[in-house]
Amino acid sequence: MYKLSMRVTWVKNYNFDLCVYLSELQYFKSNNIRMKFQVNEKGYYGDFGGAWIPEMMYTNIEELKRRYLEIIESVEFKNEFEQLLKDYVGRPSPLYFAARLSEHYGSKIFLKREDLNHTGSHKLNNTIGQILLAQKLGKTRIIAETGAGQHGVATATVCALKGIKCVVYMGALDVSRQAPNVKKMKMLGADVVPVHSGNKTLKDATNEAMRDWINNPEDTHYIIGSVVGPHPYPDMVARFQSVISAEMKKQLRAQTGNELPTRILACVGGGSNAAGAFYHFLDDEKVELIGVEAAGKGVDTGETAATLTVGTPGVLHASKTMLMQNSDGQITEPYSISAGLDYPGIGPLHAHLHKTGRAKYLAATDEEVLKSVLLLTQKEGIIPALESAHALAALDKIKMNPDDVNVINLSGSGNKDMETYLNYFGY
Ligand SMILES: *Cc1c(COP(=O)(O)O)cnc(C)c1O
């Protein structure tokens, strides 16, 4: 655009200085519009992000930063990625018009069925992308952290698919409350390492995985499970998950005649399913974006994981973001009934979307979430994951008009949560 305006300037013999100035303004403007919600070359989303890594992790991160875009933008990578998404994951996932739920709320509600993916959640979109990347980087060993066990299963699955050694770090408390997923990972051939430090949950597992990576920089790739951690992970994971919103656009156009919905709702732990569901709508500012965090027992009770509601800026897991901490900068232990949202931080993209007001963030309590689980189960015959039900619970907190098109990203299936459901509902 810059060059073009200059040429036009000469031909038409306008005031040269003024036109260059205007075209520069326009250049920055168009650049800003495109880049406003994307990571910059330094790895920042506005004030958040970056790579706040110890010296010893520099080599690992530099290699990834230097090569990730060239690899994932290559035709060869794209072909392999898309083929596996289609034939192995089972994409595209349906966009389902939930008629009885819509009737209940008096507004049109669509569900993006990530629960129907192989392994039961959106997590496989990312691990497929990262295992292909690891292979292109020549890595022969994979490490991962996991909370609910869903990311661990998704990682162990792609390692089995490609015949690559896999070590999964998991908080000891999560190991005990997610036994079926632990057994699945082992059956898939992964080593599951219980982590006994801290709260024995996801944060502690992540610390342990980072320690492992520092000690094994040559042969190991670390598959992070959400849009968190040092640059380039938040951007890389968001790109892999963005297939969700790319499909949504096409499906909405086919089903409603308009590729833009009124609003999109997604639950937010680290924020990867929400990032994927928002991605291709970020610049369409008419589309309302709503992230839903885990309020736990209530945002004022101290037993919560609602990072954006109670958090303040700080650095966690090598990224500057919003996090739950006390006045000394000590991390506050998060709480949620759903292990997948039990994280004291949030991806830097969401901290930025929150700060700029591009997305709105609500919080749903355990009790509200369990009510929504039962509602979806009995209105639509779909048992959602506890995490995904946070997005559903937000429908009770917003104003909707009858003609609104609401899309809920149904991030995962309730299979892994059956024990919790049976205990709570008493069937
Ligand atoms: C892991 C998980 C989440 C939370 O992770 P995000 O990165 O915030 O998407 C949400 N839903 C399900 C089903 C999960 O397994």
CSV table of C-alpha atoms and ligand atoms in Angstrom, one decimal:
chain,number,residue,atom,x,y,z
A,1,MET,CA,0.0,0.0,0.0
A,2,TYR,CA,2.9,2.3,0.9
A,3,LYS,CA,4.6,1.9,-2.5
A,4,LEU,CA,1.4,2.1,-4.4
A,5,SER,CA,0.4,5.5,-2.9
A,6,MET,CA,3.8,6.9,-3.7
A,7,ARG,CA,3.5,5.9,-7.3
A,8,VAL,CA,0.0,7.4,-7.5
A,9,THR,CA,1.4,10.6,-5.9
A,10,TRP,CA,4.0,11.0,-8.7
A,11,VAL,CA,1.6,10.4,-11.5
A,12,LYS,CA,-1.1,12.7,-10.2
A,13,ASN,CA,1.4,15.3,-9.0
A,14,TYR,CA,-0.1,15.7,-5.6
A,15,ASN,CA,1.7,17.3,-2.7
A,16,PHE,CA,4.3,14.6,-2.2
A,17,ASP,CA,5.0,15.2,1.5
A,18,LEU,CA,1.4,15.1,2.5
A,19,CYS,CA,0.7,12.0,0.6
A,20,VAL,CA,3.6,10.1,2.0
A,21,TYR,CA,2.5,11.1,5.4
A,22,LEU,CA,-1.1,10.0,4.8
A,23,SER,CA,0.0,6.7,3.2
A,24,GLU,CA,2.2,6.0,6.2
A,25,LEU,CA,-0.7,6.6,8.5
A,26,GLN,CA,-2.8,4.3,6.5
A,27,TYR,CA,0.0,1.8,6.4
A,28,PHE,CA,0.2,1.8,10.2
A,29,LYS,CA,-3.5,1.7,10.5
A,30,SER,CA,-4.0,-1.3,8.3
A,31,ASN,CA,-1.0,-3.0,10.0
A,32,ASN,CA,-2.6,-2.2,13.4
A,33,ILE,CA,-5.9,-3.6,12.5
A,34,ARG,CA,-4.3,-6.8,11.4
A,35,MET,CA,-1.9,-7.1,14.3
A,36,LYS,CA,-4.1,-5.7,17.1
A,37,PHE,CA,-4.9,-9.1,18.6
A,38,GLN,CA,-2.0,-11.1,17.2
A,39,VAL,CA,1.4,-11.6,18.8
A,40,ASN,CA,4.2,-9.1,17.7
A,41,GLU,CA,7.7,-10.2,16.7
A,42,LYS,CA,8.9,-10.0,20.3
A,43,GLY,CA,6.2,-12.4,21.4
A,44,TYR,CA,3.8,-9.8,23.0
A,45,TYR,CA,0.1,-9.3,22.9
A,46,GLY,CA,0.0,-5.7,24.0
A,47,ASP,CA,1.5,-5.7,27.5
A,48,PHE,CA,1.4,-9.5,27.9
A,49,GLY,CA,3.4,-12.5,26.8
A,50,GLY,CA,7.1,-12.6,26.0
A,51,ALA,CA,9.6,-15.3,26.9
A,52,TRP,CA,10.7,-14.8,30.5
A,53,ILE,CA,12.9,-17.8,30.4
A,54,PRO,CA,16.0,-18.8,32.5
A,55,GLU,CA,19.3,-18.6,30.6
A,56,MET,CA,19.4,-22.4,30.5
A,57,MET,CA,16.2,-22.6,28.4
A,58,TYR,CA,17.4,-20.1,25.8
A,59,THR,CA,18.6,-22.7,23.2
A,60,ASN,CA,15.3,-24.6,23.2
A,61,ILE,CA,13.1,-21.6,22.9
A,62,GLU,CA,15.4,-19.9,20.3
A,63,GLU,CA,15.3,-22.9,18.0
A,64,LEU,CA,11.5,-23.1,18.3
A,65,LYS,CA,11.0,-19.3,17.8
A,66,ARG,CA,13.3,-19.3,14.8
A,67,ARG,CA,11.7,-22.3,13.0
A,68,TYR,CA,8.0,-22.7,14.0
A,69,LEU,CA,6.5,-20.3,11.4
A,70,GLU,CA,8.6,-21.6,8.5
A,71,ILE,CA,7.6,-25.2,9.4
A,72,ILE,CA,3.9,-24.8,10.1
A,73,GLU,CA,3.4,-22.5,7.1
A,74,SER,CA,5.0,-25.0,4.7
A,75,VAL,CA,2.8,-26.8,2.2
A,76,GLU,CA,4.1,-30.2,3.3
A,77,PHE,CA,3.3,-29.5,7.0
A,78,LYS,CA,-0.2,-28.2,6.1
A,79,ASN,CA,-1.0,-31.2,4.0
A,80,GLU,CA,0.1,-33.7,6.8
A,81,PHE,CA,-1.7,-31.7,9.5
A,82,GLU,CA,-5.0,-31.4,7.5
A,83,GLN,CA,-4.9,-35.0,6.6
A,84,LEU,CA,-4.6,-36.2,10.2
A,85,LEU,CA,-7.2,-33.7,11.4
A,86,LYS,CA,-9.6,-35.2,8.9
A,87,ASP,CA,-8.8,-38.9,9.0
A,88,TYR,CA,-7.5,-39.3,12.6
A,89,VAL,CA,-9.2,-36.6,14.7
A,90,GLY,CA,-12.4,-36.8,12.7
A,91,ARG,CA,-12.7,-33.2,11.7
A,92,PRO,CA,-14.5,-31.1,10.8
A,93,SER,CA,-16.4,-31.4,14.1
A,94,PRO,CA,-20.1,-30.7,13.6
A,95,LEU,CA,-21.8,-27.3,14.3
A,96,TYR,CA,-25.0,-28.6,15.9
A,97,PHE,CA,-28.1,-26.4,16.3
A,98,ALA,CA,-29.4,-27.3,19.7
A,99,ALA,CA,-33.2,-26.9,19.2
A,100,ARG,CA,-34.4,-27.8,22.7
A,101,LEU,CA,-31.7,-25.8,24.5
A,102,SER,CA,-32.5,-22.8,22.1
A,103,GLU,CA,-36.2,-23.1,23.1
A,104,HIS,CA,-35.3,-23.1,26.8
A,105,TYR,CA,-33.2,-19.9,26.5
A,106,GLY,CA,-35.4,-18.2,23.8
A,107,SER,CA,-32.4,-17.6,21.6
A,108,LYS,CA,-30.6,-19.6,18.9
A,109,ILE,CA,-27.8,-21.8,20.3
A,110,PHE,CA,-25.3,-23.8,18.3
A,111,LEU,CA,-22.8,-26.2,19.8
A,112,LYS,CA,-19.3,-26.7,18.2
A,113,ARG,CA,-18.8,-30.3,18.9
A,114,GLU,CA,-15.2,-30.6,19.9
A,115,ASP,CA,-16.3,-33.4,22.3
A,116,LEU,CA,-16.7,-35.6,19.2
A,117,ASN,CA,-13.0,-35.5,18.4
A,118,HIS,CA,-10.8,-38.6,18.9
A,119,THR,CA,-9.8,-38.7,22.6
A,120,GLY,CA,-12.9,-36.6,23.5
A,121,SER,CA,-11.7,-32.9,23.4
A,122,HIS,CA,-10.1,-30.1,21.4
A,123,LYS,CA,-6.7,-31.0,22.8
A,124,LEU,CA,-5.7,-33.3,20.0
A,125,ASN,CA,-5.8,-30.5,17.4
A,126,ASN,CA,-2.7,-29.0,19.2
A,127,THR,CA,-0.8,-32.2,19.9
A,128,ILE,CA,-1.1,-33.4,16.3
A,129,GLY,CA,0.4,-30.1,15.2
A,130,GLN,CA,3.2,-30.2,17.8
A,131,ILE,CA,4.1,-33.9,17.1
A,132,LEU,CA,4.5,-33.1,13.4
A,133,LEU,CA,6.6,-30.0,14.3
A,134,ALA,CA,8.8,-32.1,16.7
A,135,GLN,CA,9.5,-34.6,13.9
A,136,LYS,CA,10.5,-31.8,11.6
A,137,LEU,CA,12.8,-30.5,14.3
A,138,GLY,CA,14.4,-33.9,14.6
A,139,LYS,CA,13.3,-34.5,18.2
A,140,THR,CA,13.0,-38.1,19.4
A,141,ARG,CA,11.5,-37.6,22.9
A,142,ILE,CA,8.4,-35.8,24.0
A,143,ILE,CA,7.5,-34.4,27.4
A,144,ALA,CA,4.2,-32.9,28.5
A,145,GLU,CA,2.4,-31.6,31.6
A,146,THR,CA,-1.2,-32.5,32.3
A,147,GLY,CA,-4.0,-31.5,34.7
A,148,ALA,CA,-7.2,-33.3,34.0
A,149,GLY,CA,-5.2,-35.8,32.1
A,150,GLN,CA,-6.8,-34.8,28.8
A,151,HIS,CA,-3.7,-33.2,27.4
A,152,GLY,CA,-1.6,-36.1,28.7
A,153,VAL,CA,-3.9,-38.6,26.9
A,154,ALA,CA,-3.8,-36.4,23.7
A,155,THR,CA,0.0,-36.3,23.9
A,156,ALA,CA,0.4,-40.0,24.6
A,157,THR,CA,-1.9,-40.7,21.7
A,158,VAL,CA,0.1,-38.8,19.1
A,159,CYS,CA,3.3,-40.3,20.5
A,160,ALA,CA,1.9,-43.8,20.0
A,161,LEU,CA,0.7,-42.7,16.5
A,162,LYS,CA,4.3,-41.7,15.6
A,163,GLY,CA,6.3,-44.2,17.7
A,164,ILE,CA,8.0,-41.5,19.8
A,165,LYS,CA,9.0,-41.9,23.5
A,166,CYS,CA,6.6,-39.9,25.9
A,167,VAL,CA,6.9,-38.7,29.5
A,168,VAL,CA,3.9,-37.0,31.1
A,169,TYR,CA,4.3,-35.0,34.3
A,170,MET,CA,1.1,-34.9,36.4
A,171,GLY,CA,0.4,-33.4,39.9
A,172,ALA,CA,0.0,-36.3,42.4
A,173,LEU,CA,-3.5,-35.0,43.4
A,174,ASP,CA,-4.6,-35.0,39.8
A,175,VAL,CA,-3.1,-38.6,39.4
A,176,SER,CA,-5.5,-39.7,42.1
A,177,ARG,CA,-8.6,-37.8,40.9
A,178,GLN,CA,-8.2,-38.7,37.2
A,179,ALA,CA,-7.3,-42.4,37.5
A,180,PRO,CA,-8.9,-43.5,34.2
A,181,ASN,CA,-6.8,-41.0,32.2
A,182,VAL,CA,-3.7,-42.1,34.0
A,183,LYS,CA,-4.4,-45.7,33.0
A,184,LYS,CA,-5.1,-44.7,29.4
A,185,MET,CA,-1.7,-42.8,29.2
A,186,LYS,CA,0.1,-45.9,30.5
A,187,MET,CA,-1.7,-48.2,28.1
A,188,LEU,CA,-0.7,-45.9,25.3
A,189,GLY,CA,2.9,-46.4,26.3
A,190,ALA,CA,3.7,-43.2,28.1
A,191,ASP,CA,5.6,-42.8,31.4
A,192,VAL,CA,3.4,-40.9,33.9
A,193,VAL,CA,5.5,-39.1,36.5
A,194,PRO,CA,3.5,-38.0,39.6
A,195,VAL,CA,4.7,-34.6,40.9
A,196,HIS,CA,4.5,-34.2,44.7
A,197,SER,CA,5.5,-30.5,45.1
A,198,GLY,CA,3.2,-27.5,45.8
A,199,ASN,CA,-0.5,-28.2,45.5
A,200,LYS,CA,0.3,-31.4,43.5
A,201,THR,CA,-1.7,-30.0,40.5
A,202,LEU,CA,-1.1,-28.6,37.0
A,203,LYS,CA,1.1,-25.7,38.0
A,204,ASP,CA,3.5,-28.0,39.7
A,205,ALA,CA,3.5,-30.5,36.8
A,206,THR,CA,4.3,-27.6,34.5
A,207,ASN,CA,7.4,-26.6,36.6
A,208,GLU,CA,8.6,-30.2,36.5
A,209,ALA,CA,8.2,-30.4,32.7
A,210,MET,CA,10.2,-27.2,32.3
A,211,ARG,CA,13.0,-28.6,34.5
A,212,ASP,CA,13.1,-31.7,32.4
A,213,TRP,CA,13.4,-29.7,29.2
A,214,ILE,CA,16.3,-27.6,30.5
A,215,ASN,CA,18.1,-30.9,31.2
A,216,ASN,CA,17.3,-32.4,27.8
A,217,PRO,CA,17.6,-29.6,25.2
A,218,GLU,CA,18.9,-31.7,22.4
A,219,ASP,CA,16.5,-34.6,21.8
A,220,THR,CA,13.3,-33.4,23.6
A,221,HIS,CA,10.3,-31.3,22.5
A,222,TYR,CA,8.0,-30.0,25.2
A,223,ILE,CA,4.3,-30.2,24.1
A,224,ILE,CA,2.6,-27.5,26.1
A,225,GLY,CA,-1.2,-28.1,26.3
A,226,SER,CA,-2.6,-24.6,26.2
A,227,VAL,CA,-1.9,-21.0,24.9
A,228,VAL,CA,0.4,-20.5,27.9
A,229,GLY,CA,4.2,-20.5,28.5
A,230,PRO,CA,6.9,-18.6,26.7
A,231,HIS,CA,6.6,-17.2,23.2
A,232,PRO,CA,6.2,-18.9,20.7
A,233,TYR,CA,3.9,-21.4,22.5
A,234,PRO,CA,0.8,-19.1,22.9
A,235,ASP,CA,0.9,-18.2,19.2
A,236,MET,CA,1.7,-21.7,18.0
A,237,VAL,CA,-1.0,-23.4,20.0
A,238,ALA,CA,-3.6,-20.7,19.0
A,239,ARG,CA,-2.7,-21.3,15.4
A,240,PHE,CA,-3.2,-25.1,15.7
A,241,GLN,CA,-6.5,-24.6,17.6
A,242,SER,CA,-7.7,-22.0,15.1
A,243,VAL,CA,-9.1,-24.7,12.9
A,244,ILE,CA,-12.2,-24.5,15.3
A,245,SER,CA,-13.1,-21.0,14.2
A,246,ALA,CA,-12.1,-21.6,10.6
A,247,GLU,CA,-14.7,-24.4,10.4
A,248,MET,CA,-17.3,-22.4,12.4
A,249,LYS,CA,-17.2,-19.6,9.8
A,250,LYS,CA,-17.9,-22.1,7.0
A,251,GLN,CA,-20.6,-23.9,8.9
A,252,LEU,CA,-22.3,-20.8,10.0
A,253,ARG,CA,-22.4,-19.5,6.5
A,254,ALA,CA,-24.0,-22.8,5.3
A,255,GLN,CA,-26.5,-23.1,8.2
A,256,THR,CA,-27.5,-19.4,8.8
A,257,GLY,CA,-26.4,-17.6,5.7
A,258,ASN,CA,-24.0,-15.4,7.7
A,259,GLU,CA,-20.5,-16.4,8.7
A,260,LEU,CA,-20.6,-14.1,11.7
A,261,PRO,CA,-22.6,-15.1,14.8
A,262,THR,CA,-23.8,-12.7,17.5
A,263,ARG,CA,-21.5,-14.1,20.1
A,264,ILE,CA,-19.2,-17.0,20.9
A,265,LEU,CA,-18.8,-18.5,24.3
A,266,ALA,CA,-16.0,-20.7,25.5
A,267,CYS,CA,-14.6,-21.9,28.8
A,268,VAL,CA,-11.1,-20.7,29.8
A,269,GLY,CA,-8.5,-22.5,31.7
A,270,GLY,CA,-5.2,-21.6,30.0
A,271,GLY,CA,-7.4,-20.5,27.1
A,272,SER,CA,-6.6,-22.8,24.1
A,273,ASN,CA,-10.2,-23.9,23.1
A,274,ALA,CA,-11.3,-20.3,23.5
A,275,ALA,CA,-8.4,-19.0,21.5
A,276,GLY,CA,-9.2,-21.5,18.8
A,277,ALA,CA,-12.9,-20.5,18.8
A,278,PHE,CA,-12.2,-16.8,18.8
A,279,TYR,CA,-9.2,-16.7,16.4
A,280,HIS,CA,-10.8,-16.0,13.0
A,281,PHE,CA,-13.4,-13.6,14.5
A,282,LEU,CA,-10.9,-11.4,16.5
A,283,ASP,CA,-11.0,-8.7,13.8
A,284,ASP,CA,-14.8,-8.9,13.3
A,285,GLU,CA,-15.5,-6.7,16.3
A,286,LYS,CA,-19.2,-7.0,15.9
A,287,VAL,CA,-18.9,-10.6,17.1
A,288,GLU,CA,-19.1,-10.6,20.9
A,289,LEU,CA,-16.5,-12.9,22.5
A,290,ILE,CA,-17.1,-14.3,25.9
A,291,GLY,CA,-14.6,-16.4,27.9
A,292,VAL,CA,-15.9,-18.2,31.0
A,293,GLU,CA,-13.5,-18.9,33.9
A,294,ALA,CA,-14.0,-21.3,36.8
A,295,ALA,CA,-15.3,-19.4,39.9
A,296,GLY,CA,-15.0,-22.6,41.9
A,297,LYS,CA,-16.9,-22.1,45.2
A,298,GLY,CA,-17.2,-18.3,44.4
A,299,VAL,CA,-14.8,-15.6,43.3
A,300,ASP,CA,-14.8,-14.1,46.8
A,301,THR,CA,-14.3,-17.4,48.7
A,302,GLY,CA,-10.5,-17.9,48.1
A,303,GLU,CA,-11.4,-21.2,46.5
A,304,THR,CA,-11.5,-20.2,42.9
A,305,ALA,CA,-9.6,-20.3,39.6
A,306,ALA,CA,-11.1,-17.1,38.1
A,307,THR,CA,-7.8,-15.6,37.1
A,308,LEU,CA,-9.0,-12.5,35.3
A,309,THR,CA,-11.5,-11.6,38.1
A,310,VAL,CA,-9.1,-11.9,41.1
A,311,GLY,CA,-5.7,-11.9,39.4
A,312,THR,CA,-3.0,-9.2,38.9
A,313,PRO,CA,-0.2,-8.9,36.4
A,314,GLY,CA,2.9,-11.0,37.0
A,315,VAL,CA,5.1,-13.7,35.4
A,316,LEU,CA,4.2,-17.3,35.5
A,317,HIS,CA,5.7,-20.2,33.5
A,318,ALA,CA,7.9,-17.8,31.5
A,319,SER,CA,5.1,-15.5,30.4
A,320,LYS,CA,3.9,-12.1,31.6
A,321,THR,CA,0.2,-12.4,32.1
A,322,MET,CA,-2.6,-12.2,34.7
A,323,LEU,CA,-2.3,-14.6,37.6
A,324,MET,CA,-3.6,-15.3,41.0
A,325,GLN,CA,-1.0,-14.2,43.6
A,326,ASN,CA,-0.8,-12.7,47.1
A,327,SER,CA,0.8,-9.3,47.8
A,328,ASP,CA,4.2,-10.9,48.1
A,329,GLY,CA,3.9,-12.3,44.6
A,330,GLN,CA,3.4,-15.9,45.8
A,331,ILE,CA,1.0,-17.9,43.6
A,332,THR,CA,-2.3,-18.6,45.2
A,333,GLU,CA,-3.4,-22.2,44.8
A,334,PRO,CA,-6.4,-22.3,42.5
A,335,TYR,CA,-9.5,-24.4,43.0
A,336,SER,CA,-12.2,-25.7,40.6
A,337,ILE,CA,-14.3,-28.8,40.5
A,338,SER,CA,-12.9,-29.3,37.0
A,339,ALA,CA,-9.2,-30.3,36.9
A,340,GLY,CA,-8.8,-28.8,33.5
A,341,LEU,CA,-9.5,-25.2,34.6
A,342,ASP,CA,-7.5,-25.5,37.8
A,343,TYR,CA,-4.7,-23.2,36.7
A,344,PRO,CA,-3.6,-19.9,38.5
A,345,GLY,CA,-2.7,-18.2,35.2
A,346,ILE,CA,-4.2,-17.5,31.8
A,347,GLY,CA,-2.7,-17.2,28.3
A,348,PRO,CA,-1.3,-13.7,27.4
A,349,LEU,CA,-3.7,-13.4,24.5
A,350,HIS,CA,-6.7,-13.5,26.9
A,351,ALA,CA,-5.0,-11.1,29.3
A,352,HIS,CA,-4.8,-8.7,26.3
A,353,LEU,CA,-8.3,-9.3,25.0
A,354,HIS,CA,-9.5,-8.7,28.6
A,355,LYS,CA,-7.5,-5.5,29.0
A,356,THR,CA,-8.6,-4.1,25.6
A,357,GLY,CA,-12.2,-5.1,26.1
A,358,ARG,CA,-12.3,-7.1,22.9
A,359,ALA,CA,-13.5,-10.1,24.8
A,360,LYS,CA,-15.5,-10.2,28.0
A,361,TYR,CA,-14.8,-12.7,30.8
A,362,LEU,CA,-17.3,-14.2,33.2
A,363,ALA,CA,-17.0,-16.8,35.9
A,364,ALA,CA,-19.3,-19.7,36.8
A,365,THR,CA,-19.4,-21.6,40.1
A,366,ASP,CA,-19.2,-25.3,40.5
A,367,GLU,CA,-22.8,-25.4,41.5
A,368,GLU,CA,-24.0,-23.4,38.4
A,369,VAL,CA,-21.8,-25.6,36.2
A,370,LEU,CA,-23.3,-28.9,37.5
A,371,LYS,CA,-26.8,-27.5,36.9
A,372,SER,CA,-25.8,-26.8,33.3
A,373,VAL,CA,-24.3,-30.3,32.9
A,374,LEU,CA,-27.7,-31.8,33.7
A,375,LEU,CA,-29.6,-29.3,31.6
A,376,LEU,CA,-27.6,-30.1,28.4
A,377,THR,CA,-27.7,-33.8,29.2
A,378,GLN,CA,-31.5,-33.9,29.5
A,379,LYS,CA,-32.4,-31.3,26.8
A,380,GLU,CA,-30.0,-32.5,24.1
A,381,GLY,CA,-28.7,-36.0,25.1
A,382,ILE,CA,-25.2,-34.7,25.3
A,383,ILE,CA,-23.1,-35.1,28.5
A,384,PRO,CA,-20.5,-32.3,28.5
A,385,ALA,CA,-17.2,-32.1,30.2
A,386,LEU,CA,-17.2,-30.1,33.4
A,387,GLU,CA,-14.9,-27.6,31.7
A,388,SER,CA,-17.2,-27.1,28.7
A,389,ALA,CA,-20.3,-26.7,31.0
A,390,HIS,CA,-18.7,-23.4,32.3
A,391,ALA,CA,-19.5,-21.9,28.9
A,392,LEU,CA,-23.0,-23.3,29.1
A,393,ALA,CA,-23.6,-21.8,32.6
A,394,ALA,CA,-22.8,-18.3,31.2
A,395,LEU,CA,-26.0,-18.5,29.2
A,396,ASP,CA,-27.8,-17.7,32.5
A,397,LYS,CA,-25.7,-14.6,33.0
A,398,ILE,CA,-26.1,-12.7,29.7
A,399,LYS,CA,-28.9,-11.1,27.8
A,400,MET,CA,-29.9,-12.8,24.6
A,401,ASN,CA,-32.4,-11.7,21.9
A,402,PRO,CA,-34.5,-14.3,20.0
A,403,ASP,CA,-32.7,-13.8,16.7
A,404,ASP,CA,-29.2,-13.9,18.2
A,405,VAL,CA,-26.9,-16.6,17.0
A,406,ASN,CA,-24.9,-17.9,20.0
A,407,VAL,CA,-22.1,-20.5,19.5
A,408,ILE,CA,-20.9,-22.5,22.4
A,409,ASN,CA,-17.6,-24.2,22.0
A,410,LEU,CA,-18.3,-27.6,23.6
A,411,SER,CA,-14.6,-28.3,24.3
A,412,GLY,CA,-15.0,-31.9,25.6
A,413,SER,CA,-17.0,-34.9,26.5
A,414,GLY,CA,-18.2,-35.8,30.0
A,415,ASN,CA,-17.0,-39.3,29.8
A,416,LYS,CA,-14.0,-38.5,32.0
A,417,ASP,CA,-16.2,-36.8,34.6
A,418,MET,CA,-18.8,-39.6,35.1
A,419,GLU,CA,-17.6,-40.4,38.6
A,420,THR,CA,-18.0,-36.8,39.7
A,421,TYR,CA,-21.5,-36.7,38.1
A,422,LEU,CA,-22.7,-39.9,39.7
A,423,ASN,CA,-21.5,-38.8,43.1
A,424,TYR,CA,-23.1,-35.4,42.9
A,425,PHE,CA,-26.4,-36.3,41.2
A,426,GLY,CA,-26.7,-39.6,43.1
A,427,TYR,CA,-27.9,-41.8,40.3
B,1,LIG,C1,-8.1,-29.0,29.0
B,1,LIG,C2,-9.5,-28.6,28.8
B,1,LIG,C3,-10.0,-27.3,28.9
B,1,LIG,C4,-9.1,-26.2,29.4
B,1,LIG,O1,-8.1,-25.8,28.6
B,1,LIG,P1,-8.1,-24.6,27.6
B,1,LIG,O2,-6.6,-24.5,27.2
B,1,LIG,O3,-8.5,-23.4,28.4
B,1,LIG,O4,-9.0,-24.9,26.5
B,1,LIG,C5,-11.3,-27.1,28.6
B,1,LIG,N1,-12.1,-28.1,28.2
B,1,LIG,C6,-11.7,-29.4,28.1
B,1,LIG,C7,-12.6,-30.5,27.7
B,1,LIG,C8,-10.4,-29.7,28.4
B,1,LIG,O5,-10.0,-31.0,28.3
